[in-house]
mmCIF file of C-alpha atoms in Angstrom:
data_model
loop_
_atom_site.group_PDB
_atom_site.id
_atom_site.type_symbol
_atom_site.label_atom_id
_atom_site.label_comp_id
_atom_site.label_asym_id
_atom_site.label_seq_id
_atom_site.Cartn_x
_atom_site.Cartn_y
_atom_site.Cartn_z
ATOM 1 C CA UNK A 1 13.695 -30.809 43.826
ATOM 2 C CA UNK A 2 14.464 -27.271 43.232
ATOM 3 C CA UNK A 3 17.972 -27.685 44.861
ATOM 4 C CA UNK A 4 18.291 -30.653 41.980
ATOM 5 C CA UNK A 5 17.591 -28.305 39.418
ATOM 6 C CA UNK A 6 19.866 -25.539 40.345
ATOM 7 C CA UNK A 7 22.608 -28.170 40.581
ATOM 8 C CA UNK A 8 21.626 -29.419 37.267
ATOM 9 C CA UNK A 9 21.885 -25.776 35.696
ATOM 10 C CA UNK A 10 25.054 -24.928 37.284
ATOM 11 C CA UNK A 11 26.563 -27.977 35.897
ATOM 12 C CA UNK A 12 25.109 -26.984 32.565
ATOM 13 C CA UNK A 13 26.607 -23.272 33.105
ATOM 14 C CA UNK A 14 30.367 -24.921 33.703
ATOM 15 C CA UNK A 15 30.404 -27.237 30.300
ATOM 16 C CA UNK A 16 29.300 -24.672 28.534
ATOM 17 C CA UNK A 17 31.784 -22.234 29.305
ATOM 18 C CA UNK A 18 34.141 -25.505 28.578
ATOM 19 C CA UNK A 19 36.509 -24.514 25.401
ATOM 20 C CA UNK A 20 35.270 -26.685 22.067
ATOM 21 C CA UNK A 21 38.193 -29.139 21.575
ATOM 22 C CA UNK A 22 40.857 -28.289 18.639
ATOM 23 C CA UNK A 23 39.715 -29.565 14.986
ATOM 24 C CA UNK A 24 36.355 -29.108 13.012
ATOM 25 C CA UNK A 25 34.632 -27.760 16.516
ATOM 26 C CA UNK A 26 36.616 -24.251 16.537
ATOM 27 C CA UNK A 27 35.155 -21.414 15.238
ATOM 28 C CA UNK A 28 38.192 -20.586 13.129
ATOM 29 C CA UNK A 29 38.565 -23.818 11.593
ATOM 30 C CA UNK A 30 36.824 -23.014 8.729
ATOM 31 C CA UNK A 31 37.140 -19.878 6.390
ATOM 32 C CA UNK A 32 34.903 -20.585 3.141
ATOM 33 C CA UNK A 33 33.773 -16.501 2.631
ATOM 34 C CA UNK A 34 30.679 -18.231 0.038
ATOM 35 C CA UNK A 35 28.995 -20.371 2.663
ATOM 36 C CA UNK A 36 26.108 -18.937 4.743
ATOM 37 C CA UNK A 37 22.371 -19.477 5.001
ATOM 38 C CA UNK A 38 21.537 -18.159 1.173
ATOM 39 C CA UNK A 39 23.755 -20.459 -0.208
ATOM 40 C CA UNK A 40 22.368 -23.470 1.920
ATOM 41 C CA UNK A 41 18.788 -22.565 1.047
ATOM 42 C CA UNK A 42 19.559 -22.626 -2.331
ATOM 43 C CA UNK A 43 20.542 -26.367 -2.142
ATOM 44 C CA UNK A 44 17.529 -27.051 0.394
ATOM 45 C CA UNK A 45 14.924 -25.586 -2.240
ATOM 46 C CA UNK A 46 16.276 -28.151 -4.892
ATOM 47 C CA UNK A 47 15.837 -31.088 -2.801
ATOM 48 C CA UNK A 48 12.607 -29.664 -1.305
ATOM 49 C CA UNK A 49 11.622 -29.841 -4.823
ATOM 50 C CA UNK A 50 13.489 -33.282 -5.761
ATOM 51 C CA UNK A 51 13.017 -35.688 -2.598
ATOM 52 C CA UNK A 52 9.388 -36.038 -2.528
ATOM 53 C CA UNK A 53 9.156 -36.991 -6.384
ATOM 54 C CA UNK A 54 11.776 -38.912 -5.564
ATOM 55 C CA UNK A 55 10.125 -40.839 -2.317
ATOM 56 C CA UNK A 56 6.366 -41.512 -4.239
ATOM 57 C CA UNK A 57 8.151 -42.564 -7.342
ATOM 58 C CA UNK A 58 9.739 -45.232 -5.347
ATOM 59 C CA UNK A 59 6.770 -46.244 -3.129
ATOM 60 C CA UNK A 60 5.060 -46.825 -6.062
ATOM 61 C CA UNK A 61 7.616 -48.381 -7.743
ATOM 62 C CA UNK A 62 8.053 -50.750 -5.068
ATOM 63 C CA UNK A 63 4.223 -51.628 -5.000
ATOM 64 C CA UNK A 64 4.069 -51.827 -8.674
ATOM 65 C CA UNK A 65 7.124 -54.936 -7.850
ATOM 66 C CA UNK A 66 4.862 -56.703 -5.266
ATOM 67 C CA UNK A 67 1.326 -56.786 -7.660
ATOM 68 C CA UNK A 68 0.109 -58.367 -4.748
ATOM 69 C CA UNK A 69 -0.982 -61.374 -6.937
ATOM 70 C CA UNK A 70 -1.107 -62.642 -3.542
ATOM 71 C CA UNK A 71 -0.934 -62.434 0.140
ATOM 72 C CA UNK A 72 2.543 -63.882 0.674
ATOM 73 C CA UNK A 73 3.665 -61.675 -2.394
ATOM 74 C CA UNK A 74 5.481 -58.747 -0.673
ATOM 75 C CA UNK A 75 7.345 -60.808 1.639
ATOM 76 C CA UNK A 76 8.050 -57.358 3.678
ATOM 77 C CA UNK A 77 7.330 -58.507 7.568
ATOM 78 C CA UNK A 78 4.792 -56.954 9.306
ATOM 79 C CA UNK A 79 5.614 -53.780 7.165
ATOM 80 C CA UNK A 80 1.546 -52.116 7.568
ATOM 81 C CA UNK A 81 0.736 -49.296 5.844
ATOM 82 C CA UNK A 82 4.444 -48.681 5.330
ATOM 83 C CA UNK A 83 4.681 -51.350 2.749
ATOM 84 C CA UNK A 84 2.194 -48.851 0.916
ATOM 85 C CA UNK A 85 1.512 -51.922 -0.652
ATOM 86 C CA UNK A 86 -2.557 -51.190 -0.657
ATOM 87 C CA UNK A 87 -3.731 -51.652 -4.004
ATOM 88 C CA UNK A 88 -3.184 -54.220 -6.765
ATOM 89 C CA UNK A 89 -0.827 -52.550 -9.435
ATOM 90 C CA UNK A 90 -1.302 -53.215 -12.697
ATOM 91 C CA UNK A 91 0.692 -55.592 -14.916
ATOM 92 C CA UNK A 92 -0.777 -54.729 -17.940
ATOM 93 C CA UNK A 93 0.165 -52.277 -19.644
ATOM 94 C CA UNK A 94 3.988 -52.625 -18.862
ATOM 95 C CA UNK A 95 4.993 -48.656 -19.456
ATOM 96 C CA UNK A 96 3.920 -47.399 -16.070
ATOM 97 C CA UNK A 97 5.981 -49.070 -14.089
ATOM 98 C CA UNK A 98 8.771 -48.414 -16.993
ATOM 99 C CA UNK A 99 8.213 -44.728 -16.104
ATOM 100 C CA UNK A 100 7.886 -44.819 -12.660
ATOM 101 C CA UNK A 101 11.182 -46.603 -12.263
ATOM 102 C CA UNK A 102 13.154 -44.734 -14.841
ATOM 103 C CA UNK A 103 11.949 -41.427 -12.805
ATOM 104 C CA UNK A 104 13.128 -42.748 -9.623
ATOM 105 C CA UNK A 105 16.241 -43.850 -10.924
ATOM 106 C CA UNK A 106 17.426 -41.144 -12.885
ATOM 107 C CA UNK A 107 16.031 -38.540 -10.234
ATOM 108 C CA UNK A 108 18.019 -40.302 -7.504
ATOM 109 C CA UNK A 109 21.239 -40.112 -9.940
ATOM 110 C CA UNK A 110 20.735 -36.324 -10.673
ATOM 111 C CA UNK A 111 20.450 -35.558 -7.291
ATOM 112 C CA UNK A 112 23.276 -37.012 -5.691
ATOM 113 C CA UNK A 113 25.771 -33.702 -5.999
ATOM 114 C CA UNK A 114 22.745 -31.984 -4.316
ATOM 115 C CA UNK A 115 22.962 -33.441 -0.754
ATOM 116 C CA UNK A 116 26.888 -33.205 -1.129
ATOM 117 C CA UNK A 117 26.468 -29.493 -1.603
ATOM 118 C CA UNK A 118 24.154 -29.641 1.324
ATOM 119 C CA UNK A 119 26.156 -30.982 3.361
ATOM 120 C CA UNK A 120 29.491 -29.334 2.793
ATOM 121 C CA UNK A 121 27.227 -25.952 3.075
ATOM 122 C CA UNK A 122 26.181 -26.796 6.756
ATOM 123 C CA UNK A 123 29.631 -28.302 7.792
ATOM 124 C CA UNK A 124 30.085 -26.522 10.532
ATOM 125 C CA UNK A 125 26.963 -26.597 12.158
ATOM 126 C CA UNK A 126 27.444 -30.303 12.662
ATOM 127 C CA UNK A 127 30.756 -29.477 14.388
ATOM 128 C CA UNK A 128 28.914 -27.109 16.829
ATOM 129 C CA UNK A 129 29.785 -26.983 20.073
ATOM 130 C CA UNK A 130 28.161 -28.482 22.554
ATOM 131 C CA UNK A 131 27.000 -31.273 20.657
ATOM 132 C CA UNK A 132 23.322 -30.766 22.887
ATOM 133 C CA UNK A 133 22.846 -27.639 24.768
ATOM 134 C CA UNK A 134 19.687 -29.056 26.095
ATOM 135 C CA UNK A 135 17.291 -31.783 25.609
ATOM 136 C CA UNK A 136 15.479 -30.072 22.785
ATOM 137 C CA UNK A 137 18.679 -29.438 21.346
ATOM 138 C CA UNK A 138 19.812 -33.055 21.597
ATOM 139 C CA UNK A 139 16.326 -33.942 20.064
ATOM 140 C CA UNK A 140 16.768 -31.810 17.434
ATOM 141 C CA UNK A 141 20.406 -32.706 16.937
ATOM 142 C CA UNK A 142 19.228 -36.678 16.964
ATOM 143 C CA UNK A 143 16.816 -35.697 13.926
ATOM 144 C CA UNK A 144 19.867 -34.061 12.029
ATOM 145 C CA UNK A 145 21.214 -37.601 12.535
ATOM 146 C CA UNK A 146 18.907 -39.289 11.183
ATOM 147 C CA UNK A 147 18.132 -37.168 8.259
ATOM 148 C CA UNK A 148 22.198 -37.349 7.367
ATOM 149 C CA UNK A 149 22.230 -40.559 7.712
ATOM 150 C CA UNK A 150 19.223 -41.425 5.941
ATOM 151 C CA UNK A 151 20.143 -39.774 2.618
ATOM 152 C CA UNK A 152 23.859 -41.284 2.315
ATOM 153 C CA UNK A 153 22.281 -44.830 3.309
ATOM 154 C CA UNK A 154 18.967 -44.311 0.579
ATOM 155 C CA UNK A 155 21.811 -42.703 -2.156
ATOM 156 C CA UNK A 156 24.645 -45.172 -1.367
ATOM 157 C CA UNK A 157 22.616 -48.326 -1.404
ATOM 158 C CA UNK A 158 20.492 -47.314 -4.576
ATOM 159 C CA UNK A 159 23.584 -46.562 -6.580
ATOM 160 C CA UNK A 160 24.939 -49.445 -5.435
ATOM 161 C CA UNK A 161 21.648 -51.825 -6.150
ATOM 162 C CA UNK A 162 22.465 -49.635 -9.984
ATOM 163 C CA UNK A 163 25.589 -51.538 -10.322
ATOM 164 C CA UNK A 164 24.683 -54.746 -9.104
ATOM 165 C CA UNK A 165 27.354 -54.933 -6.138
ATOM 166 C CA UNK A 166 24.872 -56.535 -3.541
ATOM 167 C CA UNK A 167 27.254 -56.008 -0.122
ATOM 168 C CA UNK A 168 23.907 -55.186 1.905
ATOM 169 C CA UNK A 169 23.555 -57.501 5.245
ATOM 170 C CA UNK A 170 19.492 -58.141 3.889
ATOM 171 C CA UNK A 171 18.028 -58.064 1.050
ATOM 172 C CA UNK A 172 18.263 -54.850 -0.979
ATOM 173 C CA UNK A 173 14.134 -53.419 -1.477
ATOM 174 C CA UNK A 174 13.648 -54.475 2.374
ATOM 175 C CA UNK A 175 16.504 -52.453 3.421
ATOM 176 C CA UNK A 176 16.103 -49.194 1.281
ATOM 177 C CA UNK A 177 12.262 -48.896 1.873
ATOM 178 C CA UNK A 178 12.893 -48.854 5.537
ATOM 179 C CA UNK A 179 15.472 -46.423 4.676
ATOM 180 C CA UNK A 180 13.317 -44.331 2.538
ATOM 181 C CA UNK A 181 10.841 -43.986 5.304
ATOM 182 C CA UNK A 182 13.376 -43.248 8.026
ATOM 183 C CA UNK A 183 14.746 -40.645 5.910
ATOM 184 C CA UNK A 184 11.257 -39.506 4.949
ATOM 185 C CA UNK A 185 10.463 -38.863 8.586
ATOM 186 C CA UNK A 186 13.518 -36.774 9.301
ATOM 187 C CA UNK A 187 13.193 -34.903 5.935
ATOM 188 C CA UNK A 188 10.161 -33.707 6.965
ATOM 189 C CA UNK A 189 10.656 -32.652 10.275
ATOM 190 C CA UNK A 190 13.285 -30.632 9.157
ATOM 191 C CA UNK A 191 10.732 -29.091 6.347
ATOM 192 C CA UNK A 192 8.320 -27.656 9.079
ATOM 193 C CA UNK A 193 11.061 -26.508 11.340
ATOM 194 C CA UNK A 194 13.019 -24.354 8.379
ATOM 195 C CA UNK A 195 10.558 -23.967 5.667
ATOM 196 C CA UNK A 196 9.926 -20.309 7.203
ATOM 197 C CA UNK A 197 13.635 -19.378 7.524
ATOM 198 C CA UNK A 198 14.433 -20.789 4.167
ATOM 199 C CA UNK A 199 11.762 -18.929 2.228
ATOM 200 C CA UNK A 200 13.165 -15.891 4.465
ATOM 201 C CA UNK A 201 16.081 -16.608 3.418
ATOM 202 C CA UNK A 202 15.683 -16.945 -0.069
ATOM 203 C CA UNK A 203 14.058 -13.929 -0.657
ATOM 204 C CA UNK A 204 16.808 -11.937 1.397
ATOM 205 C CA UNK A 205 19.398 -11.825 -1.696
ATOM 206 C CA UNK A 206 18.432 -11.601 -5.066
ATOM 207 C CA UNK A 207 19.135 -15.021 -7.356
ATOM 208 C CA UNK A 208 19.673 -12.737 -10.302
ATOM 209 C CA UNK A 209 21.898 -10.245 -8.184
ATOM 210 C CA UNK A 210 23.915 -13.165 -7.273
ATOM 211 C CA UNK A 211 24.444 -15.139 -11.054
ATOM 212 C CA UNK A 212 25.538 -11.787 -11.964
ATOM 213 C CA UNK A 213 28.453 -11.035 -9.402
ATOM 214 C CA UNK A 214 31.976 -12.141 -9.826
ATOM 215 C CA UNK A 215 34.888 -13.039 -7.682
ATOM 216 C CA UNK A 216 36.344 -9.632 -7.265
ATOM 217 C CA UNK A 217 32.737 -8.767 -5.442
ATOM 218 C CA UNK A 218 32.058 -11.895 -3.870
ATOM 219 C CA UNK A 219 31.513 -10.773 -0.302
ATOM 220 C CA UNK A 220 30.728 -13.075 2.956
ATOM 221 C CA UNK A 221 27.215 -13.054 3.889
ATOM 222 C CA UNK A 222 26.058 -11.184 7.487
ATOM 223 C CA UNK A 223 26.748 -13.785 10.256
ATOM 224 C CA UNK A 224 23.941 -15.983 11.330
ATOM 225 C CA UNK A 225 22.748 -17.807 14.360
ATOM 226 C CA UNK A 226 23.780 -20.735 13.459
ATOM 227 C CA UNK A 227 27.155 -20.886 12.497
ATOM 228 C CA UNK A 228 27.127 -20.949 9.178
ATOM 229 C CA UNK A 229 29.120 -17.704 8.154
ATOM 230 C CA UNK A 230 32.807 -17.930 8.832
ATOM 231 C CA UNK A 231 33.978 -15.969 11.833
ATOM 232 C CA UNK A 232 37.234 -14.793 10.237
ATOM 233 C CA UNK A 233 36.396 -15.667 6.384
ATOM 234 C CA UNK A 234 39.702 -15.851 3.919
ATOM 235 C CA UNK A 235 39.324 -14.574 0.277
ATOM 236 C CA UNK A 236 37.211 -15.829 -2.281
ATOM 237 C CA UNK A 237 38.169 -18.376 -4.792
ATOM 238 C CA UNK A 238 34.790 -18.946 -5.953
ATOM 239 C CA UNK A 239 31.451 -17.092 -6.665
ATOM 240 C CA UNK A 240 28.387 -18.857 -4.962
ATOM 241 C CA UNK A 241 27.164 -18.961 -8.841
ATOM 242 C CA UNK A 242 30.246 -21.475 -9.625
ATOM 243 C CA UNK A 243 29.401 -23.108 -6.609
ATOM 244 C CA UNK A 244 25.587 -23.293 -8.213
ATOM 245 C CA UNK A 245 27.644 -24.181 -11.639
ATOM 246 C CA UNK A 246 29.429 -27.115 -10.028
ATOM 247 C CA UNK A 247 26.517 -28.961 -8.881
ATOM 248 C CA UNK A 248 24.400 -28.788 -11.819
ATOM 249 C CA UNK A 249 27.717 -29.617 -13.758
ATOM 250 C CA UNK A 250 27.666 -32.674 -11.890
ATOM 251 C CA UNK A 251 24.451 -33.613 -11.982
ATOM 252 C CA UNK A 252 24.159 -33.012 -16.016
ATOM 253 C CA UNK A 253 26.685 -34.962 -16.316
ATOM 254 C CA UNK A 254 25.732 -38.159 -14.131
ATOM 255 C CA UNK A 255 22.319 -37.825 -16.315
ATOM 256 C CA UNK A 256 24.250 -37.782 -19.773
ATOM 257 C CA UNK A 257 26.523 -41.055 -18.670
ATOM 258 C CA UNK A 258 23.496 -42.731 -16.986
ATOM 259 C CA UNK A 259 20.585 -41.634 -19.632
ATOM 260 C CA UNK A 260 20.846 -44.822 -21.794
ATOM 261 C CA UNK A 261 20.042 -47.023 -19.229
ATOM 262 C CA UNK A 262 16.362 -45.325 -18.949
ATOM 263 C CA UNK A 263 16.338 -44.614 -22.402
ATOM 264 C CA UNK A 264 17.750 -47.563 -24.203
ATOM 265 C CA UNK A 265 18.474 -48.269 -28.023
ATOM 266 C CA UNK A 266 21.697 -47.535 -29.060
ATOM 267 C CA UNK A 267 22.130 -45.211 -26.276
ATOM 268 C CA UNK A 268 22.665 -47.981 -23.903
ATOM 269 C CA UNK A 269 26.141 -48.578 -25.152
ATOM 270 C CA UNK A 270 26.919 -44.622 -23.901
ATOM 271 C CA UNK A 271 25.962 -45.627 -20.043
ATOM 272 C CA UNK A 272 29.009 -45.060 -18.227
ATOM 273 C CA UNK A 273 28.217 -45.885 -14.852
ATOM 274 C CA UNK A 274 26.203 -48.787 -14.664
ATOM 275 C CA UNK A 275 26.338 -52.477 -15.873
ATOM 276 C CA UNK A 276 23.273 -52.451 -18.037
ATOM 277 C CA UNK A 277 25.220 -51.488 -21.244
ATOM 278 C CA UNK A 278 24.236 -54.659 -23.420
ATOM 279 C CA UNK A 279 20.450 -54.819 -25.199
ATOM 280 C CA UNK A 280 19.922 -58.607 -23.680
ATOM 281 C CA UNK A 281 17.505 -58.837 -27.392
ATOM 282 C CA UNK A 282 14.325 -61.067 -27.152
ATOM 283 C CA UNK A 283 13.254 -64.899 -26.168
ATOM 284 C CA UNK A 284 14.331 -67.215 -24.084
ATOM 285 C CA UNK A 285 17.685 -65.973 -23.374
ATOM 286 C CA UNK A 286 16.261 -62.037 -22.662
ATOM 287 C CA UNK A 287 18.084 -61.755 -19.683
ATOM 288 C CA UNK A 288 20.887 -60.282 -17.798
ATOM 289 C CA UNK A 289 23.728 -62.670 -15.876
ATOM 290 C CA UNK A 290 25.427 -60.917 -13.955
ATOM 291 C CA UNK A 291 26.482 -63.207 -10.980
ATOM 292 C CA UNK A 292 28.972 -66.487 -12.059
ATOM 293 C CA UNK A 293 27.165 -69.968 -10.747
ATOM 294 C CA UNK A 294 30.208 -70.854 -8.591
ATOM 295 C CA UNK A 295 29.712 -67.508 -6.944
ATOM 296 C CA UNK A 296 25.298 -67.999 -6.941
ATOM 297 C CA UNK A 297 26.097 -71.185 -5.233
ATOM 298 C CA UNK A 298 25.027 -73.319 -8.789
ATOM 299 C CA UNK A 299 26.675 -76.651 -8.168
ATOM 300 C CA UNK A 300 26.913 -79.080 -11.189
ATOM 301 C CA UNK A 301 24.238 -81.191 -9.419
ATOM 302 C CA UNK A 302 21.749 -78.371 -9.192
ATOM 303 C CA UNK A 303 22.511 -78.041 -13.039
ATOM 304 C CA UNK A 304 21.982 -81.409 -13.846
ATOM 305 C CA UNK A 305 18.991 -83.397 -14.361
ATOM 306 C CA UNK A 306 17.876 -84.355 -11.153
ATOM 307 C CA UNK A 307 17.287 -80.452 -10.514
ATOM 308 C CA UNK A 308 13.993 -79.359 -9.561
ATOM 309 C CA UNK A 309 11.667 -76.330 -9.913
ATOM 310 C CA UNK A 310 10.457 -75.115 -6.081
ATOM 311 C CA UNK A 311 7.096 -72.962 -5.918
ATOM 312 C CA UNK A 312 6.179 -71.826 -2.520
ATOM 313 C CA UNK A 313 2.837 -70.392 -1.627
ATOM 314 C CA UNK A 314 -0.343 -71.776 0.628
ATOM 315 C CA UNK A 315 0.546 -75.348 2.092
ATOM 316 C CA UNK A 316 2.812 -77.383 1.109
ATOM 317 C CA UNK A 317 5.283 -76.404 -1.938
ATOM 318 C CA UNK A 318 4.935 -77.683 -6.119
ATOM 319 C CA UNK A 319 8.209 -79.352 -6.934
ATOM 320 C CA UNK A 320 8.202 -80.126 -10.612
ATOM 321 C CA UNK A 321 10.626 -81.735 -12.589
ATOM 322 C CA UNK A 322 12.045 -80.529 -16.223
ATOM 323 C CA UNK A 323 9.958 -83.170 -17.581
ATOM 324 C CA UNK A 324 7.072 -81.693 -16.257
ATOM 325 C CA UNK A 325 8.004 -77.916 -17.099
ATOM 326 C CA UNK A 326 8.609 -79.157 -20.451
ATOM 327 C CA UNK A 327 5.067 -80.915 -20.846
ATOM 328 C CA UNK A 328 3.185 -77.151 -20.117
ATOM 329 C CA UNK A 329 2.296 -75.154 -22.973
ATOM 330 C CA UNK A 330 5.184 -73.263 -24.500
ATOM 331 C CA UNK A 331 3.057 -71.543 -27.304
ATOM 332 C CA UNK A 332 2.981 -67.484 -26.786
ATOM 333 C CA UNK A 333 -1.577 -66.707 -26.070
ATOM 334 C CA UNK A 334 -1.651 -70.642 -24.141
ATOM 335 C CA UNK A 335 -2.276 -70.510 -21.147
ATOM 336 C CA UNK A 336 -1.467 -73.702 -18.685
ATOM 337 C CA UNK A 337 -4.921 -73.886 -17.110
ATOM 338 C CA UNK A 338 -4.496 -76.428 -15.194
ATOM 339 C CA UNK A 339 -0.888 -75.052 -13.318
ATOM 340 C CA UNK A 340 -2.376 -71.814 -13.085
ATOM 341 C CA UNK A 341 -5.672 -72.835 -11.402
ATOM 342 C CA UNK A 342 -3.166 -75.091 -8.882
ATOM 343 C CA UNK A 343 -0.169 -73.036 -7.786
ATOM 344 C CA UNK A 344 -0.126 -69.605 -5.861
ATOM 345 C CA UNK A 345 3.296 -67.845 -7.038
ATOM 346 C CA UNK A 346 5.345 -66.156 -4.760
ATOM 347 C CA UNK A 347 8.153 -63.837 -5.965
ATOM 348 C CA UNK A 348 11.988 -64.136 -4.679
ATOM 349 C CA UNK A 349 12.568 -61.631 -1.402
#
């Protein structure tokens, strides 16, 4: 066993004294003189601040969708206490779930320059070499994989979901609440390891200090453990505060193209980035097409009158006719009694 072990070490000794291959994994490779651990912080304390309004915004949003006006309503399999699905939401009054949604939304829209800072600032300790030094270092470096991974897959399939360009191999809420709770795991892993460094960090340069210095005395920070500080940093081009400018740049402006949606009114025809430009008005018609029937699979003899109106629930499923649709009640305060006492909805997965 202990002859095993020395082996094992040895072996460990050799790769590591193994030169990192050319590319991304040399020191030298990169020479940004404004990224460093003060920098990165600053972009960590804005989505320490941002993700978890951002994660209970959506879990309730997502409950608020299933009202759980019954069991097989949040078609979600065997999702547990991760559905977070718990409670009946409310339908009445509608403006809750208005708000909750137009939070979550427009948060997750502001934010996406944020992680893109992030991630450029700690570029190089992704390249590190040896990708895992140990097995707590491959552990930890596994997390860092998941928590990278789970904020491009949460931002790129809720922006996509925005415009309506369904490409996902499931069905969209299925997919990003798994997501969300992947990425919630990771993200907070990460909190408790760095939450002391990063509020060490933070307070190790002043934020005033820093809005306040220009290129000619933009400096490299002291290196770090980590990496992070360039080993043989080139000049500056930019202060860390245009750096700082840039992102909120981007985000104000992703809120100013994207704030009609939320808002609505005449604003809507300002939204820039998503489809939901048109005010769909009231009745019948109040809703949005956005899919062709040739491409929604509507044959002429689903249009026609033989089609049929499935409701799925307990036992076997209501089919009713358009003869029978048109019999109920169409008067707004009337309620169908009798269809309502009968049939257990279900909503569409």
């Amino acid at each position: 066993m202990a002859a095993g072990r020395a082996r094992a070490r040895a072996t460990a000794q050799r790769v590591g004294r193994l030169p990192p291959p050319p590319g991304p994994f040399r020191p030298g490779f990169r020479r940004g003189p404004i990224r460093g651990p003060w920098l990165t912080s600053v972009f960590g304390l804005v989505l320490l601040m941002g993700v978890p309004v951002l994660f209970i915004t959506g879990m309730l949003s997502c409950a608020a969708c299933n009202s759980d006006l019954s069991t097989l309503n949040d078609e979600t399999p065997d999702k547990g206490v991760l559905g977070f699905c718990l409670f009946a939401s409310p339908t009445h009054p509608s403006w809750p779930y208005r708000l909750l949604q137009s939070v979550h939304v427009t948060l997750g829209v502001v934010l996406v320059p944020v992680p893109l800072a992030k991630l450029w600032s700690v570029i190089p300790k992704l390249f590190a070499w040896l990708p895992a030094r140990s097995v707590a270092h491959g552990l930890q470096r596994l997390s860092l994989l998941m928590l990278v991974g789970g904020v491009i897959f949460e931002f790129v399939t809720g922006i996509l979901n925005i415009e309506l360009y369904y490409v996902f191999p499931g069905p969209f809420y299925r997919l990003h609440l798994y997501g969300a709770w992947v990425f919630i795991a990771a993200f907070a892993v990460h909190v408790c390891l760095r939450l002391g460094r990063l509020t060490r960090t933070l307070r190790s340069r002043s934020l005033r200090t820093e809005l306040r210095t220009d290129l000619a005395r933009t400096v490299p920070e002291p290196p770090d453990p980590d990496g992070l500080v360039a080993a043989a940093p080139a000049l500056p081009t930019m202060t860390r505060r245009g750096a700082r400018g840039m992102m909120s740049a981007g985000s104000l402006l992703l809120r100013v193209a994207t704030a009609g949606q939320s808002i609505g009114g005449r604003l809507r025809a300002a939204v820039l980035l998503a489809p939901h430009t048109r005010d769909p008005g009231s009745g019948p018609n109040a809703f949005r097409i956005n899919k062709a029937a040739a491409k929604a699979g509507i044959t002429p003899a689903l249009a026609g009158p033989a089609r049929r109106l499935e409701v799925h629930g307990r036992g076997a499923p209501w089919i009713l006719t358009r003869e029978q649709l048109l019999a109920m009640s169409q008067q707004p305060g009337v309620n169908n009694t009798e269809w309502v006492h009968r049939l257990t909805f279900r909503t569409w997965p």
